[in-house]
Tab-separated table of C-alpha atoms in Angstrom:
chain	number	residue	atom	x	y	z
A	197	TYR	CA	0.054	-53.050	9.151
A	198	ILE	CA	1.826	-50.415	11.231
A	199	ILE	CA	1.423	-52.506	14.370
A	200	ILE	CA	2.762	-55.630	12.616
A	201	VAL	CA	5.809	-53.694	11.306
A	202	MET	CA	6.481	-52.341	14.818
A	203	TYR	CA	6.214	-55.883	16.286
A	204	VAL	CA	8.625	-57.325	13.703
A	205	LEU	CA	11.114	-54.506	14.280
A	206	GLY	CA	10.889	-55.162	18.011
A	207	LEU	CA	11.670	-58.870	17.441
A	208	PHE	CA	14.891	-57.886	15.692
A	209	GLY	CA	15.927	-55.781	18.675
A	210	ILE	CA	15.344	-52.395	17.100
A	211	LYS	CA	14.400	-49.917	19.804
A	212	LEU	CA	11.253	-48.106	18.776
A	213	SER	CA	11.510	-45.521	21.546
A	214	ALA	CA	14.054	-43.491	19.514
A	215	ILE	CA	11.780	-43.575	16.452
A	216	TRP	CA	8.786	-42.549	18.564
A	217	GLY	CA	10.772	-39.703	20.119
A	218	ALA	CA	11.898	-38.427	16.702
A	219	ALA	CA	8.345	-38.725	15.379
A	220	GLY	CA	7.035	-36.780	18.378
A	221	ILE	CA	9.570	-33.987	17.910
A	222	ALA	CA	8.816	-33.880	14.174
A	223	GLY	CA	5.077	-33.725	14.928
A	224	VAL	CA	5.552	-30.796	17.315
A	225	ALA	CA	7.759	-28.961	14.786
A	226	ILE	CA	5.238	-29.502	12.003
A	227	GLY	CA	2.445	-28.343	14.321
A	228	PHE	CA	4.241	-25.088	15.139
A	229	ALA	CA	5.107	-24.512	11.482
A	230	ALA	CA	1.512	-25.100	10.373
A	231	GLN	CA	0.013	-22.940	13.129
A	232	THR	CA	0.383	-19.682	11.160
A	233	SER	CA	-0.904	-21.212	7.930
A	234	VAL	CA	-3.900	-22.767	9.660
A	235	SER	CA	-4.625	-19.467	11.415
A	236	ASN	CA	-4.512	-17.621	8.076
A	237	LEU	CA	-6.685	-20.279	6.452
A	238	ILE	CA	-9.378	-20.055	9.128
A	239	SER	CA	-9.152	-16.250	9.112
A	240	GLY	CA	-9.469	-16.343	5.318
A	241	ILE	CA	-12.784	-18.126	5.607
A	242	PHE	CA	-14.019	-15.345	7.905
A	243	VAL	CA	-12.660	-12.592	5.624
A	244	ILE	CA	-14.326	-14.087	2.542
A	245	THR	CA	-17.685	-14.786	4.218
A	246	ASP	CA	-17.737	-11.393	5.999
A	247	LYS	CA	-17.441	-9.575	2.638
A	248	ALA	CA	-15.889	-6.544	4.357
A	249	MET	CA	-13.923	-5.798	1.166
A	250	LYS	CA	-13.750	-6.704	-2.488
A	251	PRO	CA	-11.179	-6.161	-5.236
A	252	GLY	CA	-10.990	-2.477	-6.119
A	253	ASP	CA	-11.936	-1.206	-2.630
A	254	PHE	CA	-9.584	1.287	-0.986
A	255	ILE	CA	-8.753	-0.024	2.502
A	256	GLU	CA	-6.420	0.606	5.403
A	257	VAL	CA	-5.287	-2.202	7.692
A	258	ASP	CA	-2.314	-2.516	10.034
A	259	GLY	CA	-0.744	0.717	8.765
A	260	VAL	CA	-1.054	-0.279	5.096
A	261	SER	CA	-3.452	1.466	2.730
A	262	GLY	CA	-4.278	0.913	-0.917
A	263	ASN	CA	-6.634	-0.754	-3.349
A	264	VAL	CA	-7.519	-4.405	-2.818
A	265	ASP	CA	-5.963	-6.373	-5.656
A	266	SER	CA	-7.221	-9.809	-4.589
A	267	VAL	CA	-8.850	-11.511	-1.613
A	268	GLY	CA	-7.514	-15.025	-1.105
A	269	ILE	CA	-7.967	-17.820	1.398
A	270	ILE	CA	-4.549	-17.120	3.007
A	271	SER	CA	-3.981	-13.406	2.386
A	272	VAL	CA	-5.199	-10.177	0.808
A	273	LYS	CA	-3.023	-8.401	-1.749
A	274	ILE	CA	-3.125	-4.606	-1.606
A	275	ARG	CA	-1.785	-2.254	-4.295
A	276	THR	CA	-0.485	0.866	-2.531
A	277	LEU	CA	-0.704	4.372	-3.969
A	278	ASP	CA	2.966	4.145	-5.004
A	279	ASN	CA	2.170	0.965	-6.999
A	280	GLN	CA	3.619	-1.633	-4.624
A	281	ILE	CA	1.882	-4.955	-3.941
A	282	ILE	CA	1.702	-5.804	-0.250
A	283	ARG	CA	0.473	-9.172	0.966
A	284	VAL	CA	-1.405	-8.935	4.253
A	285	PRO	CA	-2.123	-12.252	6.001
A	286	ASN	CA	-5.796	-12.812	6.766
A	287	SER	CA	-5.046	-13.342	10.451
A	288	THR	CA	-3.694	-9.764	10.533
A	289	ILE	CA	-6.888	-8.491	8.927
A	290	ILE	CA	-9.043	-10.331	11.464
A	291	ASN	CA	-6.940	-9.096	14.417
A	292	SER	CA	-6.573	-5.461	13.247
A	293	LYS	CA	-8.831	-2.514	12.653
A	294	LEU	CA	-9.925	-2.574	9.006
A	295	ILE	CA	-11.087	0.680	7.404
A	296	ASN	CA	-12.857	0.360	4.051
A	297	TYR	CA	-13.086	3.813	2.487
A	298	SER	CA	-15.056	2.477	-0.492
A	299	THR	CA	-18.099	1.185	1.373
A	300	LEU	CA	-20.095	4.388	1.692
A	301	LYS	CA	-20.966	7.002	-0.936
A	302	TYR	CA	-19.921	10.092	1.046
A	303	ARG	CA	-16.788	10.892	2.994
A	304	ARG	CA	-16.213	13.463	5.729
A	305	TYR	CA	-13.078	15.560	6.012
A	306	VAL	CA	-11.995	17.546	9.051
A	307	PHE	CA	-9.564	20.414	8.475
A	308	GLU	CA	-7.823	21.839	11.524
A	309	VAL	CA	-7.038	25.554	11.542
A	310	SER	CA	-5.357	27.606	14.246
A	311	VAL	CA	-5.926	31.357	14.691
A	312	ASP	CA	-4.262	33.865	17.027
A	313	TYR	CA	-5.839	34.627	20.394
A	314	GLY	CA	-6.580	38.176	19.263
A	315	THR	CA	-8.678	37.026	16.292
A	316	ASP	CA	-12.376	37.927	16.058
A	317	LEU	CA	-13.782	34.376	16.409
A	318	ASP	CA	-17.175	35.190	14.890
A	319	LYS	CA	-15.439	36.528	11.788
A	320	ALA	CA	-13.050	33.532	11.653
A	321	ILE	CA	-15.966	31.078	11.813
A	322	ALA	CA	-17.846	33.055	9.124
A	323	VAL	CA	-14.777	32.951	6.862
A	324	LEU	CA	-14.386	29.184	7.401
A	325	LYS	CA	-18.097	28.603	6.744
A	326	ASN	CA	-17.715	30.432	3.407
A	327	VAL	CA	-14.853	28.185	2.193
A	328	PRO	CA	-17.069	25.197	1.176
A	329	SER	CA	-19.023	27.401	-1.264
A	330	MET	CA	-15.713	28.041	-3.084
A	331	CYS	CA	-15.071	24.304	-3.558
A	332	PRO	CA	-17.159	22.616	-6.270
A	333	THR	CA	-16.837	19.069	-4.882
A	334	VAL	CA	-18.026	19.905	-1.345
A	335	ILE	CA	-21.653	18.983	-0.633
A	336	THR	CA	-23.469	22.164	0.393
A	337	ASP	CA	-27.102	21.456	-0.553
A	338	ASN	CA	-27.846	18.445	1.678
A	339	PRO	CA	-28.606	19.223	5.354
A	340	ASP	CA	-27.380	15.763	6.438
A	341	TYR	CA	-23.935	16.585	5.033
A	342	ALA	CA	-23.825	20.324	5.637
A	343	PRO	CA	-20.407	21.929	6.201
A	344	ASN	CA	-19.676	23.258	9.663
A	345	ALA	CA	-16.992	25.312	11.394
A	346	PHE	CA	-16.399	25.642	15.123
A	347	CYS	CA	-13.780	26.210	17.831
A	348	THR	CA	-12.337	23.053	19.333
A	349	THR	CA	-9.590	23.816	21.857
A	350	LEU	CA	-7.395	26.536	23.258
A	351	GLY	CA	-3.870	25.746	22.111
A	352	ASP	CA	-0.489	26.972	23.285
A	353	SER	CA	-0.164	29.554	20.524
A	354	GLY	CA	-3.721	30.013	19.288
A	355	ILE	CA	-7.314	28.910	19.160
A	356	ASN	CA	-7.868	25.670	17.269
A	357	MET	CA	-10.835	25.445	14.924
A	358	ASN	CA	-12.250	22.721	12.695
A	359	LEU	CA	-13.868	22.999	9.296
A	360	VAL	CA	-15.907	19.875	8.558
A	361	VAL	CA	-17.011	19.149	4.990
A	362	TRP	CA	-18.461	16.203	3.064
A	363	SER	CA	-17.987	15.112	-0.538
A	364	LEU	CA	-18.457	12.116	-2.762
A	365	ARG	CA	-15.888	9.435	-2.019
A	366	GLU	CA	-14.317	9.637	-5.481
A	367	ASN	CA	-13.628	13.378	-5.050
A	368	PHE	CA	-11.331	12.766	-2.076
A	369	LEU	CA	-8.116	14.348	-3.365
A	370	GLN	CA	-9.729	17.265	-5.163
A	371	THR	CA	-11.840	18.141	-2.111
A	372	LYS	CA	-8.838	18.091	0.215
A	373	GLY	CA	-6.806	20.263	-2.143
A	374	ASP	CA	-9.622	22.739	-2.863
A	375	VAL	CA	-10.485	23.220	0.801
A	376	CYS	CA	-6.841	23.739	1.786
A	377	ILE	CA	-6.202	26.254	-1.010
A	378	ASN	CA	-9.442	28.175	-0.454
A	379	THR	CA	-8.939	28.270	3.329
A	380	VAL	CA	-5.598	30.001	2.814
A	381	LYS	CA	-7.118	32.363	0.211
A	382	ALA	CA	-10.032	33.241	2.503
């Protein structure tokens, strides 16, 4: 039918080249406009089948962190800690580093401490190694997740040390606060 209509229009002297040109330009414009949506749609299939996250998981992607509110075919909605909903396109999730803090049971924390050059390092390490015993949420009885303290680098104004501790994922904020407070007290 399309060919017959084009033939009849040609018989009446209507130039089809202008219509074809407009249709071509419209097709290119629609193609560019749909490119992002198609990319998000295809990425959404990968995100859903990969099962890298589910609603309720705490994730970080492309500088945004929060709890997954929903995983859709076009985007993922994240509820930030200050109760904002952010829509992240699935193509961004596929092309960025995704960190899912909810996947594993335990979480490691590294606390950086700096001491003066004149400090007795053996004593400083002993003090840092005692801090986890003062924090109820730090895992101290499992050798796979044992706390540790050590010197890392020589800084401009002091010696940098790290205290490494592990806790259950859900104790994240309490562990961070307890270790900071008890490090200062020690």
